[in-house]
Amino acid sequence: MQSLWMILACAMFALMGACIKIAADFGASLAQIVLFRGIPSVLLLLGWALLTQRVIRPSSWKLHFRRNISGVSAMWLGFYALSHLPLPTAVSLNYTSPLFITGWMLAWGGAKRDYLRAVAVCIGFVGVLGVLRPSIGNDEFLAAMTGLGSGALGAIAMMQVRQLGRAGEAEWRTVMIFSSCVCASSAVGLWLQGWNSLGLEAWLALMGLGLSGLIGQLAMTRAFGMGKALLTAALQYTTIIFAAIIGIVFWGDYPDLIAWVGMALIIGAGLISTWRTYMESRHLRRQGIKTVKV
């Protein structure tokens, strides 16, 4: 079930990326884009929580503080990269997050000998490179470094989301607090940059990125909060497949042979991780049956 949540998140984030590019092309500032990424989540989730009389106060402010420092910073860096780099380059740099997660799991986590999942994530990233084939010029070095920094901080945020899930924190509360911090940071940016006058196209794109970001964030939070980190990381690559579909349907951008091979590697990585999880679950069920019989 967690795999399906991650696939939904990937589809929404691919749509959100398209909306970000459209909004920037029509004159929206970085602070405005960040604001609309957060404000729909705050309004909808806060209204729902008050209507259903949910407890808004989190169980651990400390965990949320750490998650939002890394998560909000990753968002600003990632959006900056999207604004200054070609879309394939910026997305590929943002998708280094699973590699950072894998490195942490293999070095200090509980998956030191789980080579199959590590290989699956690496294969998936090779597939991403095949689809996107990024190229960075000398004048784009700063933006490229911000994109890479977004990937590193995003990995930290993802692992902290998993900690919040283990602590019993509700997904909607995690997303609402994160979105509130995003809005607070954008308010500072608007105070420094001012408000750009926007046309209808920019407004529609901003609203689209807000709604797709809300759905994607909820789905990703549930996936990382309840699923296996490496499996979820492998499935995260399917965002590229949805992005390719959007490109074909709306822009007529058909991938070449190398890109299709990259997509096949992405799918293969997800299937390997899914098979691995299935085998582990079946093994645990068998052990449980044997324990009951004894």
Coordinates of C-alpha atoms in Angstrom, one line a residue:
M1 CA 0.0 0.0 0.0
Q2 CA 2.9 2.4 0.8
S3 CA 4.1 1.9 -2.8
L4 CA 0.8 3.2 -4.2
W5 CA 1.1 6.2 -2.0
M6 CA 4.5 7.0 -3.4
I7 CA 3.4 6.5 -7.0
L8 CA 0.5 9.0 -6.3
A9 CA 3.0 11.4 -4.8
C10 CA 5.3 11.1 -7.9
A11 CA 2.4 11.9 -10.3
M12 CA 1.5 15.0 -8.3
F13 CA 5.1 16.2 -8.0
A14 CA 5.6 15.9 -11.7
L15 CA 2.6 18.0 -12.3
M16 CA 3.8 20.5 -9.7
G17 CA 7.2 20.8 -11.4
A18 CA 5.4 21.7 -14.7
C19 CA 3.4 24.3 -12.9
I20 CA 6.5 25.8 -11.3
K21 CA 8.1 26.2 -14.7
I22 CA 5.0 27.8 -16.2
A23 CA 4.6 30.2 -13.2
A24 CA 8.2 31.3 -13.5
D25 CA 7.9 31.8 -17.2
F26 CA 5.0 34.1 -16.7
G27 CA 6.8 36.3 -14.2
A28 CA 6.1 34.8 -10.7
S29 CA 9.0 35.4 -8.2
L30 CA 10.6 32.7 -6.2
A31 CA 8.9 33.9 -3.0
Q32 CA 5.5 33.8 -4.7
I33 CA 6.1 30.3 -6.0
V34 CA 7.1 29.2 -2.5
L35 CA 4.1 30.9 -1.0
F36 CA 1.6 29.1 -3.3
R37 CA 3.4 25.8 -2.6
G38 CA 2.5 26.2 1.1
I39 CA -0.7 28.3 1.5
P40 CA -3.2 25.8 0.0
S41 CA -2.0 23.1 2.4
V42 CA -2.3 25.4 5.4
L43 CA -5.8 26.6 4.6
L44 CA -7.3 23.2 3.6
L45 CA -5.7 21.2 6.4
L46 CA -6.3 23.8 9.1
G47 CA -9.9 24.2 8.1
W48 CA -10.4 20.4 8.0
A49 CA -8.7 20.0 11.4
L50 CA -10.9 22.6 13.0
L51 CA -14.1 21.2 11.4
T52 CA -13.3 17.7 12.6
Q53 CA -12.0 18.9 16.0
R54 CA -8.6 17.4 15.5
V55 CA -5.7 18.1 17.8
I56 CA -3.4 20.6 16.1
R57 CA -0.6 20.5 18.7
P58 CA 2.1 18.1 17.6
S59 CA 3.5 15.4 19.8
S60 CA 7.1 16.5 19.4
W61 CA 8.1 20.1 18.5
K62 CA 11.7 19.1 18.4
L63 CA 11.2 16.6 15.5
H64 CA 9.1 19.0 13.6
F65 CA 11.7 21.8 14.0
R66 CA 14.4 19.5 12.5
R67 CA 12.2 18.3 9.7
N68 CA 11.2 21.9 8.7
I69 CA 14.7 23.4 8.8
S70 CA 15.9 20.8 6.3
G71 CA 12.6 20.6 4.3
V72 CA 12.0 24.3 3.8
S73 CA 15.7 24.9 3.0
A74 CA 15.6 22.1 0.4
M75 CA 12.5 23.6 -1.2
W76 CA 14.0 27.1 -1.6
L77 CA 17.2 25.6 -3.0
G78 CA 15.3 23.3 -5.4
F79 CA 13.0 26.1 -6.6
Y80 CA 16.0 28.3 -7.2
A81 CA 17.7 25.6 -9.3
L82 CA 14.4 25.2 -11.3
S83 CA 14.4 28.9 -11.9
H84 CA 18.0 29.1 -13.2
L85 CA 18.7 25.7 -14.8
P86 CA 17.1 23.7 -17.5
L87 CA 14.3 21.6 -16.1
P88 CA 16.0 18.2 -16.7
T89 CA 19.2 19.4 -15.0
A90 CA 17.4 20.8 -12.0
V91 CA 15.2 17.8 -11.5
S92 CA 18.1 15.4 -11.8
L93 CA 20.0 17.2 -9.1
N94 CA 16.9 17.2 -6.8
Y95 CA 16.7 13.5 -7.4
T96 CA 20.0 12.8 -5.7
S97 CA 18.1 12.6 -2.4
P98 CA 17.7 8.8 -2.7
L99 CA 21.4 8.4 -3.2
F100 CA 22.1 10.4 0.0
I101 CA 19.6 8.2 1.8
T102 CA 21.2 5.0 0.5
G103 CA 24.6 6.2 1.6
W104 CA 23.4 6.9 5.1
M105 CA 21.6 3.5 5.3
L106 CA 24.6 1.6 4.1
A107 CA 27.1 3.4 6.3
W108 CA 25.1 3.9 9.5
G109 CA 21.7 2.5 9.1
G110 CA 20.3 -1.0 9.4
A111 CA 20.8 -2.0 5.8
K112 CA 24.6 -2.5 5.7
R113 CA 24.2 -5.9 4.0
D114 CA 21.1 -5.1 2.0
Y115 CA 23.0 -4.8 -1.3
L116 CA 20.1 -5.6 -3.5
R117 CA 18.1 -2.6 -2.5
A118 CA 21.2 -0.4 -2.7
V119 CA 21.8 -1.7 -6.2
A120 CA 18.2 -1.0 -7.1
V121 CA 18.4 2.6 -6.0
C122 CA 21.7 3.1 -7.9
I123 CA 20.1 1.5 -11.0
G124 CA 17.2 3.9 -10.6
F125 CA 19.5 6.9 -10.5
V126 CA 21.3 5.7 -13.6
G127 CA 17.9 5.6 -15.3
V128 CA 17.2 9.1 -14.2
L129 CA 20.5 10.3 -15.7
G130 CA 19.6 8.4 -18.9
V131 CA 16.2 10.2 -19.1
L132 CA 17.5 13.6 -18.2
R133 CA 21.2 13.6 -19.3
P134 CA 22.0 16.9 -17.5
S135 CA 24.6 19.3 -18.7
I136 CA 25.9 22.1 -16.5
G137 CA 27.8 25.1 -17.9
N138 CA 30.4 27.2 -16.0
D139 CA 27.8 30.0 -15.6
E140 CA 25.4 27.6 -14.0
F141 CA 27.7 26.2 -11.3
L142 CA 26.0 28.1 -8.4
A143 CA 22.6 27.0 -9.4
A144 CA 23.8 23.5 -9.8
M145 CA 25.3 23.5 -6.3
T146 CA 21.9 24.7 -4.9
G147 CA 20.2 21.9 -6.7
L148 CA 22.6 19.4 -5.3
G149 CA 22.2 21.0 -1.8
S150 CA 18.5 20.6 -2.2
G151 CA 18.9 16.9 -2.9
A152 CA 21.1 16.5 0.3
L153 CA 18.7 18.4 2.5
G154 CA 15.7 16.7 1.0
A155 CA 17.2 13.3 2.0
I156 CA 17.6 14.6 5.6
A157 CA 14.0 15.8 5.6
M158 CA 12.7 12.4 4.2
M159 CA 14.4 10.5 7.0
Q160 CA 13.0 12.9 9.6
V161 CA 9.5 12.4 8.2
R162 CA 10.0 8.7 8.8
Q163 CA 11.0 9.4 12.4
L164 CA 7.8 11.5 12.8
G165 CA 5.8 8.5 11.4
R166 CA 7.4 6.1 13.9
A167 CA 6.7 8.6 16.7
G168 CA 3.0 8.3 15.8
E169 CA 2.6 11.8 14.3
A170 CA -0.3 12.1 11.9
E171 CA 0.5 12.7 8.3
W172 CA -1.8 15.7 7.9
R173 CA -0.3 17.5 11.0
T174 CA 3.2 17.0 9.6
V175 CA 2.2 18.5 6.3
M176 CA 0.3 21.3 7.9
I177 CA 3.2 22.4 10.1
F178 CA 5.6 22.1 7.2
S179 CA 3.4 24.2 5.0
S180 CA 3.1 26.8 7.7
C181 CA 6.8 27.1 7.9
V182 CA 7.0 27.3 4.1
C183 CA 4.5 30.3 4.2
A184 CA 6.5 32.0 6.9
S185 CA 9.7 31.7 4.9
S186 CA 7.9 33.1 1.8
A187 CA 6.6 36.0 3.8
V188 CA 10.2 37.0 4.6
G189 CA 11.1 36.6 0.9
L190 CA 8.1 38.8 -0.2
W191 CA 9.1 41.4 2.4
L192 CA 12.6 41.5 0.8
Q193 CA 11.6 41.2 -2.9
G194 CA 8.1 42.7 -3.0
W195 CA 5.1 41.4 -4.9
N196 CA 5.2 41.0 -8.7
S197 CA 2.1 41.8 -10.7
L198 CA 0.8 38.6 -12.2
G199 CA -1.4 37.7 -15.2
L200 CA -4.1 35.0 -15.4
E201 CA -1.7 32.3 -16.6
A202 CA 0.6 32.8 -13.7
W203 CA -2.2 32.7 -11.2
L204 CA -3.6 29.4 -12.7
A205 CA -0.1 27.9 -12.6
L206 CA 0.4 29.0 -9.0
M207 CA -2.9 27.5 -7.9
G208 CA -2.1 24.3 -9.8
L209 CA 1.3 23.9 -8.1
G210 CA -0.3 24.5 -4.7
L211 CA -3.0 21.8 -5.0
S212 CA -0.7 19.2 -6.7
G213 CA 2.0 19.9 -4.0
L214 CA -0.6 19.4 -1.2
I215 CA -1.7 16.0 -2.5
G216 CA 1.9 15.0 -3.3
Q217 CA 3.1 16.0 0.1
L218 CA 0.4 14.1 1.9
A219 CA 1.0 10.9 -0.1
M220 CA 4.8 11.2 0.3
T221 CA 4.5 11.7 4.0
R222 CA 2.4 8.6 4.4
A223 CA 4.8 6.6 2.2
F224 CA 7.9 7.5 4.1
G225 CA 6.2 7.5 7.5
M226 CA 5.0 3.9 7.1
G227 CA 7.1 2.3 4.3
K228 CA 10.7 1.2 4.0
A229 CA 13.0 4.1 3.2
L230 CA 15.0 2.4 0.4
L231 CA 11.9 1.0 -1.3
T232 CA 10.1 4.4 -1.2
A233 CA 13.3 6.0 -2.5
A234 CA 13.4 3.6 -5.5
L235 CA 9.7 4.2 -6.3
Q236 CA 10.3 8.0 -6.1
Y237 CA 12.1 7.8 -9.5
T238 CA 8.7 7.2 -11.2
T239 CA 8.2 11.0 -11.1
I240 CA 10.3 11.0 -14.3
I241 CA 7.9 8.7 -16.0
F242 CA 5.0 11.0 -15.2
A243 CA 7.0 14.0 -16.2
A244 CA 7.7 12.3 -19.6
I245 CA 4.0 11.6 -20.1
I246 CA 3.2 15.2 -19.4
G247 CA 5.8 16.4 -21.8
I248 CA 4.5 14.1 -24.6
V249 CA 0.8 15.1 -24.1
F250 CA 1.2 18.8 -23.6
W251 CA 4.5 19.7 -25.3
G252 CA 5.0 16.9 -27.8
D253 CA 8.4 16.2 -26.3
Y254 CA 9.0 12.5 -27.2
P255 CA 11.9 10.8 -25.4
D256 CA 14.7 9.3 -27.5
L257 CA 16.1 5.8 -27.3
I258 CA 18.4 6.6 -24.4
A259 CA 15.6 8.2 -22.5
W260 CA 13.4 5.1 -22.9
V261 CA 16.2 2.9 -21.7
G262 CA 16.5 5.1 -18.7
M263 CA 12.8 4.7 -18.0
A264 CA 13.2 0.9 -18.2
L265 CA 16.0 1.1 -15.6
I266 CA 13.7 3.2 -13.4
I267 CA 10.9 0.7 -13.6
G268 CA 13.4 -2.2 -13.1
A269 CA 14.7 -0.6 -9.9
G270 CA 11.1 -0.3 -8.5
L271 CA 10.3 -3.9 -9.4
I272 CA 13.5 -5.2 -7.7
S273 CA 12.8 -3.3 -4.5
T274 CA 9.1 -4.4 -4.5
W275 CA 10.1 -8.1 -5.0
R276 CA 12.6 -7.8 -2.2
T277 CA 10.0 -6.4 0.2
Y278 CA 7.5 -9.1 -0.8
M279 CA 10.1 -11.8 -0.1
E280 CA 10.9 -10.4 3.3
S281 CA 7.2 -10.1 4.2
R282 CA 6.6 -13.7 3.2
H283 CA 9.6 -14.9 5.2
L284 CA 8.3 -13.0 8.3
R285 CA 4.8 -14.5 7.9
R286 CA 6.3 -18.0 7.7
Q287 CA 8.3 -17.4 10.9
G288 CA 5.1 -16.2 12.6
I289 CA 3.2 -19.3 11.6
K290 CA 6.1 -21.5 12.9
T291 CA 6.1 -19.7 16.2
V292 CA 2.4 -20.2 16.7
K293 CA 2.7 -23.9 15.9
V294 CA 5.5 -24.3 18.5

